[in-house]
Amino acid sequence: MKTKRRDFLKLSGLAGLTLASDGVIGGLRSDSFSSSAQKIPANAKPQKIERDYLFNDKIKADFELAKNILKPTQKQLERGLELHKNSLVIDTYGFMPRAAYDGGQIGSAVNARASILEIQDMQEDMSMTRFVYDKKEREEFENAWKASGVTCIVQNAGEEGNEVKRLLKRLAHFTHATDMMSDYVRKAATPKDIIQAKKENRHALYFSANGVPLPQDWISVEDELRYISVFFHLGIRMMHLTYNRRNVIGDGCAELANGGLSDFGRAVVKEMNRVGVIVDIAHSGWQTSLEAAQVSTKPMVASHTTAASVHKHIRSKPDNVIRAIADTGGYIGICCIPRFLGSSGDIAALMRHIDYVVKKFGSEHVAIGTDISYTSQFASEESKKIPSYRQERTRWEALWPADDFKETPEMVKSMSWTNWPLFTVGMVQMGYSDDDIQKILSGNSLRVANAVLS
């Protein structure tokens, strides 16, 4: 078994990184611990490890809420928190902790009759970079990372769409943040950079774009594909084929037609494979997703989704699509959006989706892509300083059919981004081995990233 584990670590890029245990713990339950597992020190106070994760009242309250839903035993809690602390953890699609706006500055812009686009750009810039300059926000930023135990986020660094200049704005913000805060969080160009960040007790962003950049001149297929490599050189390592709506690549998940991948879309997938960009079909229609998996010669992913067999939603994936993704060597990342998870819509629902995919398709094809972020506890205070202003119509990409799901604050808080350690506790409760948990926490993500870059 140790040989098998080392082979997995070598393939995933984890070889040489000290993790929680050098052995494999099979059938881990609340009342049975393998002697190969790292033990909690005998003289440790019972709540010591738990306290390590609690940095402010907001984080503490969310942690307690989720813990009360899961109801782990003390042994499960301690074992899960210790394993999480010693593991490399990758959020396969998410958002770096967000700063509060400078409400006074935005308020001045509103009073000066700034356009809605200008205000939105100010808000994005502030939420994504303000912690670089503001000491209070920097402390919030660092505390959120510490509480989460996350090493790397596959970061949404490109606004939804295909227009080149639109995709550049968000990428610029995160490039600036990682340039100015490289002592704490850096852009990762390769999986080795992520592993190095864990070794150095730092953090990393692996950039993703919410669209394939297209010049849209329509001179030739080759001309339209050329910006894929340009954005790869800028650090983008994953791209959405579609975002909810239909585009020239294929149908999005909200289109009733479910028309599949276009001829041009097939060329896009092949070019992404050639360049080394991960194909992501999280927001693609089911037929588009299936056909992309059939075309791709490299592992591909649905970075933040759910299992339709557990709860059917436009953003979920049915078994045949999950199987097609798994057959490429890829994975699906289960997200933390209540209405996509269905049923209780909380951390327990998240565990049910993870468990379904593990049992049906194997632990090698599951990850967690939260699709959420931590927002500064000072955000509400700053937002009160912003006067009301005219809102624009529903944006083009926000194509969401109405449903009767009732989301509650408790659902959202139970899956707060800082509750990542409890995701690991939940997997311990479900009886997963350390090996399987660490595949889900990062091994699968690293394996796919290495394979696509090779």
Short mmCIF file of N, CA and C in Angstrom, two decimals, residues 92-93 253 280-286 289 301-323 325 331-358 360-361 365-372 400 403 405 415:
data_model
loop_
_atom_site.label_atom_id
_atom_site.label_comp_id
_atom_site.label_asym_id
_atom_site.label_seq_id
_atom_site.Cartn_x
_atom_site.Cartn_y
_atom_site.Cartn_z
N THR A 92 -10.41 24.21 -6.01
CA THR A 92 -10.30 24.07 -7.46
C THR A 92 -11.05 25.13 -8.25
N TYR A 93 -11.78 25.99 -7.58
CA TYR A 93 -12.33 27.20 -8.21
C TYR A 93 -12.89 28.07 -7.10
N CYS A 253 -25.04 26.18 -19.73
CA CYS A 253 -25.91 25.31 -18.94
C CYS A 253 -27.35 25.81 -18.84
N ASP A 280 -12.46 23.69 -18.79
CA ASP A 280 -13.42 23.69 -17.68
C ASP A 280 -14.83 23.86 -18.23
N ILE A 281 -15.71 22.92 -17.88
CA ILE A 281 -17.09 22.97 -18.41
C ILE A 281 -18.10 23.15 -17.28
N ALA A 282 -17.68 23.83 -16.21
CA ALA A 282 -18.56 24.01 -15.05
C ALA A 282 -19.87 24.70 -15.41
N HIS A 283 -19.81 25.69 -16.29
CA HIS A 283 -21.01 26.45 -16.67
C HIS A 283 -21.54 26.04 -18.04
N SER A 284 -21.06 24.95 -18.59
CA SER A 284 -21.49 24.50 -19.92
C SER A 284 -22.70 23.59 -19.83
N GLY A 285 -23.45 23.54 -20.92
CA GLY A 285 -24.58 22.62 -21.00
C GLY A 285 -24.12 21.17 -20.97
N TRP A 286 -25.04 20.30 -20.69
CA TRP A 286 -24.68 18.88 -20.53
C TRP A 286 -24.12 18.29 -21.83
N SER A 289 -20.69 19.73 -22.48
CA SER A 289 -19.75 19.10 -21.55
C SER A 289 -19.35 17.71 -22.04
N VAL A 301 -12.06 19.21 -16.63
CA VAL A 301 -12.75 19.31 -15.34
C VAL A 301 -14.07 20.08 -15.45
N ALA A 302 -14.91 19.84 -14.44
CA ALA A 302 -16.00 20.75 -14.10
C ALA A 302 -15.61 21.27 -12.73
N SER A 303 -14.98 22.41 -12.68
CA SER A 303 -14.25 22.86 -11.50
C SER A 303 -15.12 23.17 -10.29
N HIS A 304 -16.38 23.56 -10.52
CA HIS A 304 -17.28 23.90 -9.42
C HIS A 304 -18.70 23.58 -9.85
N THR A 305 -19.17 22.43 -9.42
CA THR A 305 -20.46 21.91 -9.88
C THR A 305 -21.05 21.02 -8.79
N THR A 306 -22.08 20.25 -9.15
CA THR A 306 -22.68 19.29 -8.24
C THR A 306 -23.12 18.06 -9.04
N ALA A 307 -23.58 17.04 -8.34
CA ALA A 307 -24.02 15.80 -8.99
C ALA A 307 -25.53 15.83 -9.20
N ALA A 308 -25.96 15.73 -10.46
CA ALA A 308 -27.39 15.81 -10.79
C ALA A 308 -28.17 14.66 -10.18
N SER A 309 -27.54 13.52 -9.96
CA SER A 309 -28.25 12.38 -9.37
C SER A 309 -28.61 12.63 -7.91
N VAL A 310 -27.90 13.54 -7.27
CA VAL A 310 -28.23 13.92 -5.89
C VAL A 310 -29.24 15.05 -5.89
N HIS A 311 -29.03 16.05 -6.75
CA HIS A 311 -29.98 17.15 -6.91
C HIS A 311 -29.81 17.72 -8.31
N LYS A 312 -30.87 17.67 -9.09
CA LYS A 312 -30.80 18.13 -10.48
C LYS A 312 -30.93 19.64 -10.53
N HIS A 313 -29.96 20.28 -11.17
CA HIS A 313 -29.95 21.72 -11.35
C HIS A 313 -29.19 21.99 -12.65
N ILE A 314 -29.43 23.13 -13.28
CA ILE A 314 -28.73 23.42 -14.53
C ILE A 314 -27.21 23.43 -14.35
N ARG A 315 -26.75 23.71 -13.13
CA ARG A 315 -25.30 23.76 -12.89
C ARG A 315 -24.73 22.43 -12.39
N SER A 316 -25.57 21.42 -12.30
CA SER A 316 -25.10 20.09 -11.91
C SER A 316 -24.67 19.32 -13.15
N LYS A 317 -24.07 18.16 -12.93
CA LYS A 317 -23.66 17.30 -14.04
C LYS A 317 -24.25 15.90 -13.84
N PRO A 318 -24.87 15.34 -14.88
CA PRO A 318 -25.43 13.99 -14.77
C PRO A 318 -24.31 12.94 -14.81
N ASP A 319 -24.68 11.72 -14.49
CA ASP A 319 -23.68 10.66 -14.39
C ASP A 319 -22.90 10.43 -15.69
N ASN A 320 -23.58 10.52 -16.85
CA ASN A 320 -22.85 10.25 -18.09
C ASN A 320 -21.79 11.32 -18.36
N VAL A 321 -22.05 12.55 -17.95
CA VAL A 321 -21.05 13.61 -18.12
C VAL A 321 -19.90 13.42 -17.12
N ILE A 322 -20.24 13.09 -15.88
CA ILE A 322 -19.19 12.86 -14.88
C ILE A 322 -18.31 11.70 -15.32
N ARG A 323 -18.93 10.64 -15.84
CA ARG A 323 -18.15 9.50 -16.33
C ARG A 323 -17.24 9.91 -17.48
N ILE A 325 -15.96 12.87 -18.03
CA ILE A 325 -14.87 13.67 -17.46
C ILE A 325 -13.85 12.75 -16.79
N TYR A 331 -11.66 15.52 -13.10
CA TYR A 331 -12.43 15.48 -11.86
C TYR A 331 -13.55 16.49 -11.92
N ILE A 332 -14.51 16.36 -11.00
CA ILE A 332 -15.48 17.42 -10.78
C ILE A 332 -15.26 17.99 -9.38
N GLY A 333 -15.29 19.31 -9.29
CA GLY A 333 -15.16 19.98 -8.00
C GLY A 333 -16.55 20.31 -7.48
N ILE A 334 -16.86 19.82 -6.30
CA ILE A 334 -18.18 20.09 -5.71
C ILE A 334 -18.16 21.49 -5.08
N CYS A 335 -19.18 22.29 -5.39
CA CYS A 335 -19.19 23.68 -4.95
C CYS A 335 -20.02 23.87 -3.69
N CYS A 336 -20.02 25.09 -3.16
CA CYS A 336 -20.68 25.42 -1.90
C CYS A 336 -21.87 26.35 -2.10
N ILE A 337 -22.61 26.19 -3.19
CA ILE A 337 -23.77 27.04 -3.47
C ILE A 337 -25.04 26.28 -3.08
N PRO A 338 -25.77 26.74 -2.07
CA PRO A 338 -26.91 25.98 -1.55
C PRO A 338 -27.91 25.50 -2.59
N ARG A 339 -28.35 26.37 -3.51
CA ARG A 339 -29.38 25.96 -4.44
C ARG A 339 -28.86 24.94 -5.46
N PHE A 340 -27.57 24.89 -5.69
CA PHE A 340 -27.02 23.85 -6.58
C PHE A 340 -26.97 22.50 -5.86
N LEU A 341 -26.75 22.54 -4.54
CA LEU A 341 -26.65 21.32 -3.74
C LEU A 341 -28.02 20.73 -3.43
N GLY A 342 -29.03 21.60 -3.27
CA GLY A 342 -30.38 21.15 -2.96
C GLY A 342 -30.51 20.61 -1.55
N SER A 343 -31.63 19.95 -1.28
CA SER A 343 -32.00 19.37 0.02
C SER A 343 -31.74 20.37 1.15
N SER A 344 -30.89 20.03 2.12
CA SER A 344 -30.65 20.94 3.24
C SER A 344 -29.82 22.15 2.85
N GLY A 345 -29.14 22.10 1.70
CA GLY A 345 -28.40 23.24 1.17
C GLY A 345 -27.26 23.72 2.05
N ASP A 346 -26.75 22.86 2.92
CA ASP A 346 -25.71 23.27 3.85
C ASP A 346 -24.50 22.36 3.75
N ILE A 347 -23.62 22.39 4.74
CA ILE A 347 -22.41 21.60 4.70
C ILE A 347 -22.71 20.10 4.64
N ALA A 348 -23.82 19.67 5.22
CA ALA A 348 -24.19 18.26 5.13
C ALA A 348 -24.55 17.88 3.70
N ALA A 349 -25.20 18.79 2.97
CA ALA A 349 -25.52 18.54 1.56
C ALA A 349 -24.25 18.47 0.73
N LEU A 350 -23.29 19.34 1.03
CA LEU A 350 -21.98 19.29 0.36
C LEU A 350 -21.36 17.90 0.52
N MET A 351 -21.40 17.36 1.72
CA MET A 351 -20.83 16.03 1.98
C MET A 351 -21.56 14.95 1.18
N ARG A 352 -22.87 15.08 1.04
CA ARG A 352 -23.64 14.07 0.29
C ARG A 352 -23.21 14.03 -1.17
N HIS A 353 -22.97 15.20 -1.77
CA HIS A 353 -22.54 15.22 -3.17
C HIS A 353 -21.13 14.63 -3.31
N ILE A 354 -20.24 14.99 -2.41
CA ILE A 354 -18.89 14.43 -2.44
C ILE A 354 -18.96 12.91 -2.33
N ASP A 355 -19.75 12.43 -1.38
CA ASP A 355 -19.82 10.99 -1.13
C ASP A 355 -20.40 10.24 -2.32
N TYR A 356 -21.39 10.84 -2.98
CA TYR A 356 -21.98 10.19 -4.15
C TYR A 356 -20.92 9.99 -5.24
N VAL A 357 -20.16 11.03 -5.53
CA VAL A 357 -19.18 10.92 -6.62
C VAL A 357 -18.05 9.97 -6.23
N VAL A 358 -17.63 10.00 -4.98
CA VAL A 358 -16.58 9.08 -4.53
C VAL A 358 -17.03 7.63 -4.72
N LYS A 360 -19.50 6.43 -6.60
CA LYS A 360 -19.90 6.07 -7.96
C LYS A 360 -18.73 6.07 -8.94
N PHE A 361 -17.79 7.01 -8.77
CA PHE A 361 -16.73 7.19 -9.77
C PHE A 361 -15.32 7.07 -9.20
N HIS A 365 -11.58 11.24 -8.79
CA HIS A 365 -12.30 12.13 -9.71
C HIS A 365 -13.16 13.15 -8.98
N VAL A 366 -12.78 13.47 -7.75
CA VAL A 366 -13.53 14.43 -6.94
C VAL A 366 -12.58 15.46 -6.36
N ALA A 367 -13.05 16.70 -6.27
CA ALA A 367 -12.32 17.77 -5.59
C ALA A 367 -13.37 18.69 -4.98
N ILE A 368 -12.93 19.79 -4.39
CA ILE A 368 -13.86 20.79 -3.87
C ILE A 368 -13.49 22.14 -4.48
N GLY A 369 -14.42 22.69 -5.26
CA GLY A 369 -14.26 24.03 -5.84
C GLY A 369 -15.36 24.90 -5.28
N THR A 370 -15.06 25.66 -4.26
CA THR A 370 -16.10 26.29 -3.45
C THR A 370 -16.99 27.28 -4.19
N ASP A 371 -16.42 28.05 -5.11
CA ASP A 371 -17.16 29.11 -5.81
C ASP A 371 -17.61 30.21 -4.85
N ILE A 372 -16.90 30.36 -3.74
CA ILE A 372 -17.23 31.40 -2.76
C ILE A 372 -15.94 32.04 -2.26
N TRP A 400 -30.34 32.80 -15.21
CA TRP A 400 -30.69 31.81 -14.19
C TRP A 400 -32.20 31.61 -14.19
N ASP A 403 -36.48 29.30 -9.66
CA ASP A 403 -36.80 28.06 -8.95
C ASP A 403 -37.40 28.41 -7.60
N PHE A 405 -36.37 27.19 -4.65
CA PHE A 405 -35.46 26.89 -3.55
C PHE A 405 -35.34 28.10 -2.64
N MET A 415 -21.15 26.84 5.09
CA MET A 415 -20.11 26.55 4.09
C MET A 415 -19.22 27.77 3.84
#
